[in-house]
């Protein structure tokens, strides 16, 4: 055993153990290691099947998401039954009384008021979500906001069976004065396969690469670049001329032009981090924003996160919090959608 | 929209929003809320199918786990091929030379040395894991250790199709001087169904209850109780007699006698926490210890956790770490095995 000295917090690192243990035992441990590698390969197949399941369920969610899109855009006005919600019940009942009395008056009021009190659908639904979620508001620039007012829907599409594992984020826009694309896409390629050099680190599918799309900007509307004027003096003649230069500009829409890892080349640390953050954001759109958009619009999702954090803190002593953290890791590890 | 004042970090709480937004829009938001509840119910079905998948894969892992058990117990001596491991290759090659020379000598040596240098299987394999994992060593008492030396295997069994969702931890012991049970069991009952009162908090199956088992201790061997002597003075006669009293004793084996939530009654905060921790431990056995025992024995699993934490820290500024944390949450949320 790696731990002859009795109780201790961490076992010795494997190489230490190699020294402590008799060769015959180390030999058997290697046999267990080889079995563990076989387990990792079975686990990879499990996650592939989970991915299939997700594709199957994506088709079951879609009609609900389409309905959401139509309510948000105003294309569909939900019925009273479709809008009945617990917390409103009492309010409704109170109103019922008044309404009986001055129904006709109400009608009149409504008509004239409609313009400002009854906008189309749910205005700026997606923009409000971008503003309320830190991970997204961090990317958001003021000049992005008027463009995102035209964002109608965000959808997740999974790779077809037999194709390499991937998912695509589709950002659907209504016709707008900024670009011609009706849909902007970001593809995230995934890998569900233990690394030969480090099979034990396998914790399920991971995003390994992403691809954006070309945005067909209207002239002068590209918010991802800015034009700066520069005076140049001619060496010989000393004449001065003004040249304009295009430089990169912060914008959410850079999301569709991600850093590319040059083939067989290491990225520098900054690019590594930028890409890692991009992967996180893609994962977050897929896992949270798209499946439960309304809860991010109302803030209910964020409140859940907060109350969850508070719970953790209430747990009291650090050790338990560490366990909580381990838990999160474990669950993360085994996330079939990761 | 909930956010007329432009950029802000968090959207107003729903009730605030109810005031800001026109009634017609609030109405539509409730329609989206009702769609979201339908999504939660579809999600619940998804997790039931994932549970089915896990049962299917448990059968594929089992032969490897049985092999592990047999190598650990010494019932099976793995072949050289089964024990060949990367990191050993060089070492092996060096040895090869020497061995050729003094093979016979080696043989002789082995024979006499066997006793101490070649114990049976991998001694104290599971006890070493209990000691190396904080969550388990916290429960471990010195008087538990001699008993856990007889722990042969830990297995996870899933509930049958059509049965309520649950999993059972089976602790298999070799015959020992402490109790008659060959197997100690702990059943964890799960629920994969949105809560009617709070459907949006649904994040996949959760453990809702657990059940231990009766340990048939040999006389005087029960480490979960200790006997204390008490002197009692007779009120009338004033005679003094000594009575013995049994009181609870800290032990890992209390794991098989968990707190029971009285029906239709709230647990006090301490019991709540104790039970939550028990659920965490059950989940940890199922998710981590049983599937990758050898990596906790060697410490490789723990090292992964550490290097993972370090990575997070390197990520630098808090915000990114928060996102990391969100990520973990998300993945945790969507853990099919949770």
Coordinates of C-alpha atoms in Angstrom, one line a residue, chain A:
Chain A
X1 CA 0.0 0.0 0.0
X2 CA 1.2 3.5 -0.7
X3 CA 0.5 4.6 2.8
X4 CA 2.4 2.6 5.4
X5 CA 2.8 5.6 7.8
X6 CA -0.8 5.5 8.6
X7 CA -3.2 8.4 8.3
X8 CA -2.2 11.2 5.8
X9 CA -4.1 13.6 3.5
X10 CA -2.6 12.7 0.1
X11 CA -1.0 9.5 -1.0
X12 CA 2.6 9.7 -2.3
X13 CA 2.9 10.4 -6.0
X14 CA 3.0 7.3 -8.2
X15 CA 6.8 7.4 -8.6
X16 CA 7.2 7.6 -4.8
X17 CA 4.9 4.6 -4.5
X18 CA 7.0 2.7 -7.0
X19 CA 9.8 2.8 -4.5
X20 CA 7.7 2.0 -1.4
X21 CA 5.9 -1.0 -2.9
X22 CA 7.4 -4.4 -3.7
X23 CA 7.9 -4.9 -7.5
X24 CA 5.3 -7.7 -7.6
X25 CA 2.7 -5.3 -6.3
X26 CA 3.7 -2.5 -8.6
X27 CA 3.4 -4.9 -11.4
X28 CA -0.3 -5.7 -10.4
X29 CA -1.0 -1.9 -10.1
X30 CA 0.1 -1.5 -13.7
X31 CA -2.4 -4.3 -14.6
X32 CA -5.1 -2.2 -13.0
X33 CA -3.9 0.9 -14.9
X34 CA -4.3 -1.0 -18.1
X35 CA -7.8 -2.0 -17.1
X36 CA -8.5 1.7 -16.3
X37 CA -7.5 2.7 -19.8
X38 CA -10.0 0.2 -21.2
X39 CA -12.6 1.8 -19.0
X40 CA -11.8 5.2 -20.4
X41 CA -12.5 3.9 -23.9
X42 CA -15.8 2.4 -22.9
X43 CA -16.7 5.7 -21.2
X44 CA -16.0 7.5 -24.5
X45 CA -18.5 5.3 -26.3
X46 CA -21.0 6.1 -23.5
X47 CA -20.7 9.8 -24.2
X48 CA -21.1 9.2 -27.9
X49 CA -24.5 7.5 -27.1
X50 CA -25.4 10.4 -24.8
X51 CA -24.7 12.8 -27.7
X52 CA -27.1 10.7 -29.8
X53 CA -29.7 11.0 -27.1
X54 CA -29.2 14.8 -27.0
X55 CA -29.8 15.0 -30.8
X56 CA -33.0 13.0 -30.3
X57 CA -34.2 15.3 -27.5
X58 CA -33.2 18.5 -29.4
X59 CA -36.0 17.5 -31.8
X60 CA -38.4 17.2 -28.9
X61 CA -37.5 20.7 -27.6
X62 CA -37.6 22.4 -31.0
X63 CA -41.4 22.9 -31.2
X64 CA -41.3 24.7 -27.8
X65 CA -38.3 26.8 -28.9
X66 CA -40.1 27.7 -32.1
X67 CA -43.2 28.7 -30.1
X68 CA -40.9 30.9 -27.9
X69 CA -39.4 32.5 -31.0
X70 CA -42.9 33.4 -32.3
X71 CA -44.0 34.8 -29.0
X72 CA -40.8 36.9 -28.7
X73 CA -41.2 38.2 -32.3
X74 CA -44.9 38.9 -31.9
X75 CA -45.7 36.5 -34.8
X76 CA -48.0 34.7 -32.3
X77 CA -50.1 36.1 -29.5
X78 CA -50.4 33.4 -26.8
X79 CA -53.9 32.6 -25.5
X80 CA -55.0 33.5 -22.0
X81 CA -54.6 29.8 -21.0
X82 CA -51.1 29.7 -22.4
X83 CA -50.3 32.8 -20.3
X84 CA -51.8 31.7 -17.0
X85 CA -49.1 31.7 -14.3
X86 CA -49.3 30.9 -10.6
X87 CA -48.1 34.2 -9.2
X88 CA -50.7 36.1 -11.3
X89 CA -53.7 34.2 -10.1
X90 CA -54.5 36.5 -7.1
X91 CA -53.8 39.6 -9.2
X92 CA -56.2 38.3 -11.9
X93 CA -58.9 37.6 -9.4
X94 CA -58.7 41.1 -8.0
X95 CA -58.8 42.5 -11.5
X96 CA -61.8 40.4 -12.4
X97 CA -64.0 42.5 -10.1
X98 CA -63.0 45.9 -11.5
X99 CA -63.1 44.6 -15.0
X100 CA -66.7 43.5 -14.7
X101 CA -67.6 47.1 -13.6
X102 CA -65.7 49.1 -16.2
X103 CA -65.1 46.6 -18.9
X104 CA -66.2 49.0 -21.6
X105 CA -64.1 51.8 -20.2
X106 CA -61.1 49.5 -20.2
X107 CA -61.7 48.6 -23.8
X108 CA -61.6 52.2 -24.8
X109 CA -58.5 52.9 -22.7
X110 CA -56.8 49.9 -24.3
X111 CA -57.4 51.0 -27.8
X112 CA -55.8 54.4 -27.4
X113 CA -53.0 53.1 -25.1
X114 CA -52.1 50.1 -27.2
X115 CA -49.4 51.9 -29.1
X116 CA -47.1 52.4 -26.1
X117 CA -48.4 49.8 -23.7
X118 CA -48.6 46.9 -26.1
X119 CA -45.4 46.7 -28.1
X120 CA -44.8 43.8 -30.6
X121 CA -43.9 40.5 -28.9
X122 CA -41.1 40.9 -26.2
X123 CA -38.9 43.8 -27.4
X124 CA -35.1 43.4 -27.1
X125 CA -35.6 39.9 -25.5
X126 CA -32.1 38.6 -26.6
X127 CA -30.3 41.9 -26.1
X128 CA -31.6 42.0 -22.5
X129 CA -30.2 38.5 -22.0
X130 CA -26.8 39.6 -23.3
X131 CA -26.9 42.5 -20.9
X132 CA -27.9 40.4 -17.9
X133 CA -25.3 37.6 -18.2
X134 CA -21.8 38.7 -17.2
X135 CA -20.1 36.3 -19.6
X136 CA -21.9 37.9 -22.5
X137 CA -22.1 41.5 -21.3
X138 CA -18.3 41.4 -21.1
X139 CA -18.2 41.0 -24.9
X140 CA -20.9 43.5 -25.5
X141 CA -20.0 47.0 -26.8
X142 CA -22.4 49.9 -27.0
X143 CA -22.2 49.8 -30.8
X144 CA -23.3 46.2 -30.7
X145 CA -26.6 46.9 -29.0
X146 CA -28.6 48.4 -32.0
X147 CA -27.5 45.4 -34.0
X148 CA -28.5 42.8 -31.4
X149 CA -32.0 44.4 -31.2
X150 CA -32.5 42.6 -34.5
X151 CA -31.5 39.2 -33.1
X152 CA -34.7 37.1 -33.4
X153 CA -33.5 33.7 -32.1
X154 CA -30.5 31.6 -31.1
X155 CA -30.6 27.9 -32.0
X156 CA -28.3 24.9 -31.3
X157 CA -27.9 22.3 -34.1
X158 CA -26.1 19.0 -33.4
X159 CA -23.8 17.2 -35.9
X160 CA -25.5 14.4 -37.8
X161 CA -25.0 10.7 -36.8
X162 CA -21.8 9.3 -38.1
X163 CA -20.3 12.8 -38.5
X164 CA -17.5 14.1 -36.2
X165 CA -19.1 15.3 -32.9
X166 CA -19.9 19.0 -33.0
X167 CA -22.6 21.6 -32.4
X168 CA -23.5 24.8 -34.2
X169 CA -24.8 28.0 -32.7
X170 CA -27.2 29.8 -35.1
X171 CA -27.9 33.5 -34.5
X172 CA -31.0 34.4 -36.5
X173 CA -31.4 38.0 -37.4
X174 CA -34.3 39.9 -38.9
X175 CA -33.5 42.1 -42.0
X176 CA -31.4 44.9 -40.7
X177 CA -29.2 47.8 -41.8
X178 CA -25.9 46.3 -40.8
X179 CA -25.3 43.1 -42.7
X180 CA -27.0 40.8 -45.2
X181 CA -26.6 37.5 -43.4
X182 CA -30.0 36.2 -42.1
X183 CA -28.0 33.7 -39.9
X184 CA -24.6 34.0 -38.3
X185 CA -23.1 30.7 -37.2
X186 CA -20.4 29.4 -34.9
X187 CA -19.4 25.8 -35.1
X188 CA -17.8 24.0 -32.1
X189 CA -16.0 20.8 -32.8
X190 CA -15.8 18.3 -30.0
X191 CA -13.7 15.2 -29.2
X192 CA -14.9 12.3 -27.1
X193 CA -11.8 10.1 -26.9
X194 CA -9.2 9.5 -24.3
X195 CA -5.8 11.1 -25.1
X196 CA -3.3 8.3 -25.8
X197 CA -0.6 10.2 -23.9
X198 CA -2.8 10.8 -20.8
X199 CA -5.9 8.5 -20.9
X200 CA -6.8 9.1 -17.3
X201 CA -7.5 12.7 -17.8
X202 CA -10.5 11.8 -20.0
X203 CA -13.6 13.3 -18.5
X204 CA -16.0 13.2 -21.4
X205 CA -16.4 15.2 -24.7
X206 CA -14.5 18.5 -24.9
X207 CA -14.6 21.3 -27.3
X208 CA -11.3 21.2 -29.3
X209 CA -11.9 23.8 -32.1
X210 CA -14.4 26.4 -33.4
X211 CA -15.2 28.1 -36.6
X212 CA -17.0 31.4 -37.2
X213 CA -18.6 32.8 -40.4
X214 CA -18.1 35.6 -42.8
X215 CA -20.3 38.6 -41.9
X216 CA -21.4 40.4 -45.1
X217 CA -21.4 43.9 -43.6
X218 CA -23.1 46.8 -45.3
X219 CA -20.6 49.5 -46.3
X220 CA -19.3 51.4 -43.3
X221 CA -21.4 49.3 -40.9
X222 CA -18.7 46.8 -39.8
X223 CA -18.4 47.4 -36.0
X224 CA -15.5 45.0 -35.7
X225 CA -13.2 47.5 -37.3
X226 CA -12.6 51.2 -37.0
X227 CA -11.0 53.6 -39.5
X228 CA -8.4 55.9 -38.3
X229 CA -6.9 58.8 -40.3
X230 CA -3.1 59.2 -40.4
X231 CA -1.0 62.1 -41.8
X232 CA 2.0 60.9 -43.8
X233 CA 4.9 63.2 -44.8
X234 CA 6.6 62.4 -48.1
X235 CA 10.3 61.8 -47.4
X236 CA 11.6 63.6 -50.4
X237 CA 9.1 66.3 -51.3
X238 CA 7.9 66.9 -47.8
X239 CA 4.3 67.0 -49.0
X240 CA 1.8 65.8 -46.4
X241 CA -1.1 63.4 -47.3
X242 CA -3.7 61.8 -45.1
X243 CA -4.2 58.0 -45.3
X244 CA -7.0 56.0 -43.6
X245 CA -6.2 52.8 -41.9
X246 CA -8.5 50.0 -40.7
X247 CA -7.8 48.6 -37.2
X248 CA -9.6 46.0 -35.1
X249 CA -12.4 47.2 -32.9
X250 CA -13.9 45.5 -29.8
X251 CA -17.3 44.0 -30.5
X252 CA -19.4 40.9 -29.7
X253 CA -19.3 40.2 -33.4
X254 CA -15.6 39.2 -33.2
X255 CA -17.2 36.1 -31.7
X256 CA -17.7 35.0 -35.3
X257 CA -14.0 35.5 -36.2
X258 CA -12.3 33.4 -33.5
X259 CA -8.5 32.9 -33.2
X260 CA -7.3 30.0 -35.3
X261 CA -4.7 27.7 -33.9
X262 CA -2.0 27.5 -36.6
X263 CA -1.6 23.8 -37.6
X264 CA 1.2 22.1 -35.6
X265 CA 1.9 25.3 -33.7
X266 CA 1.5 26.3 -30.1
X267 CA -0.7 29.3 -29.3
X268 CA 0.8 32.0 -27.0
X269 CA -0.7 32.1 -23.5
X270 CA -3.0 35.1 -24.2
X271 CA -4.5 33.4 -27.3
X272 CA -4.8 30.1 -25.3
X273 CA -6.9 32.0 -22.7
X274 CA -8.9 33.9 -25.3
X275 CA -9.8 30.6 -27.1
X276 CA -10.6 28.8 -23.8
X277 CA -13.0 31.7 -22.9
X278 CA -14.6 31.4 -26.3
X279 CA -15.1 27.7 -25.8
X280 CA -16.7 28.4 -22.4
X281 CA -19.0 31.0 -24.0
X282 CA -20.0 28.5 -26.7
X283 CA -20.7 25.9 -24.1
X284 CA -22.7 28.4 -22.0
X285 CA -24.9 29.4 -25.0
X286 CA -25.6 25.7 -25.6
X287 CA -26.1 24.5 -22.1
X288 CA -27.9 27.5 -20.5
X289 CA -28.8 30.5 -22.6
X290 CA -30.6 28.6 -25.4
X291 CA -32.4 26.0 -23.3
X292 CA -33.7 28.5 -20.7
X293 CA -33.5 31.9 -22.3
X294 CA -36.6 33.3 -20.5
X295 CA -35.1 32.6 -17.1
X296 CA -32.1 34.7 -18.0
X297 CA -34.4 37.4 -19.4
X298 CA -36.3 37.6 -16.1
X299 CA -33.3 37.0 -14.0
X300 CA -34.7 33.8 -12.4
X301 CA -31.7 31.7 -13.7
X302 CA -29.2 34.2 -12.2
X303 CA -31.1 34.2 -8.9
X304 CA -30.8 30.4 -8.8
X305 CA -27.1 30.7 -9.4
X306 CA -26.8 33.2 -6.6
X307 CA -28.9 31.3 -4.1
X308 CA -26.8 28.2 -5.0
X309 CA -23.6 30.1 -4.2
X310 CA -25.0 31.3 -0.9
X311 CA -26.0 27.7 0.0
X312 CA -22.3 26.7 -0.6
X313 CA -21.2 29.5 1.7
X314 CA -23.6 28.5 4.4
X315 CA -22.1 25.0 4.3
X316 CA -19.6 26.5 6.8
X317 CA -16.2 25.0 7.1
X318 CA -13.8 25.0 4.1
X319 CA -13.5 21.3 3.9
X320 CA -17.1 20.9 3.0
X321 CA -16.8 23.7 0.5
X322 CA -13.9 21.8 -1.0
X323 CA -16.0 18.7 -1.3
X324 CA -18.7 20.8 -2.9
X325 CA -16.1 21.9 -5.4
X326 CA -14.9 18.3 -6.0
X327 CA -18.6 17.5 -6.5
X328 CA -18.8 20.2 -9.2
X329 CA -15.7 18.9 -10.8
X330 CA -17.0 15.3 -10.8
X331 CA -20.3 16.3 -12.2
X332 CA -18.5 18.5 -14.7
X333 CA -16.3 15.6 -15.6
X334 CA -19.3 13.4 -16.3
X335 CA -21.3 16.0 -18.2
X336 CA -22.4 14.3 -21.4
X337 CA -23.1 17.7 -22.9
X338 CA -19.7 19.2 -22.2

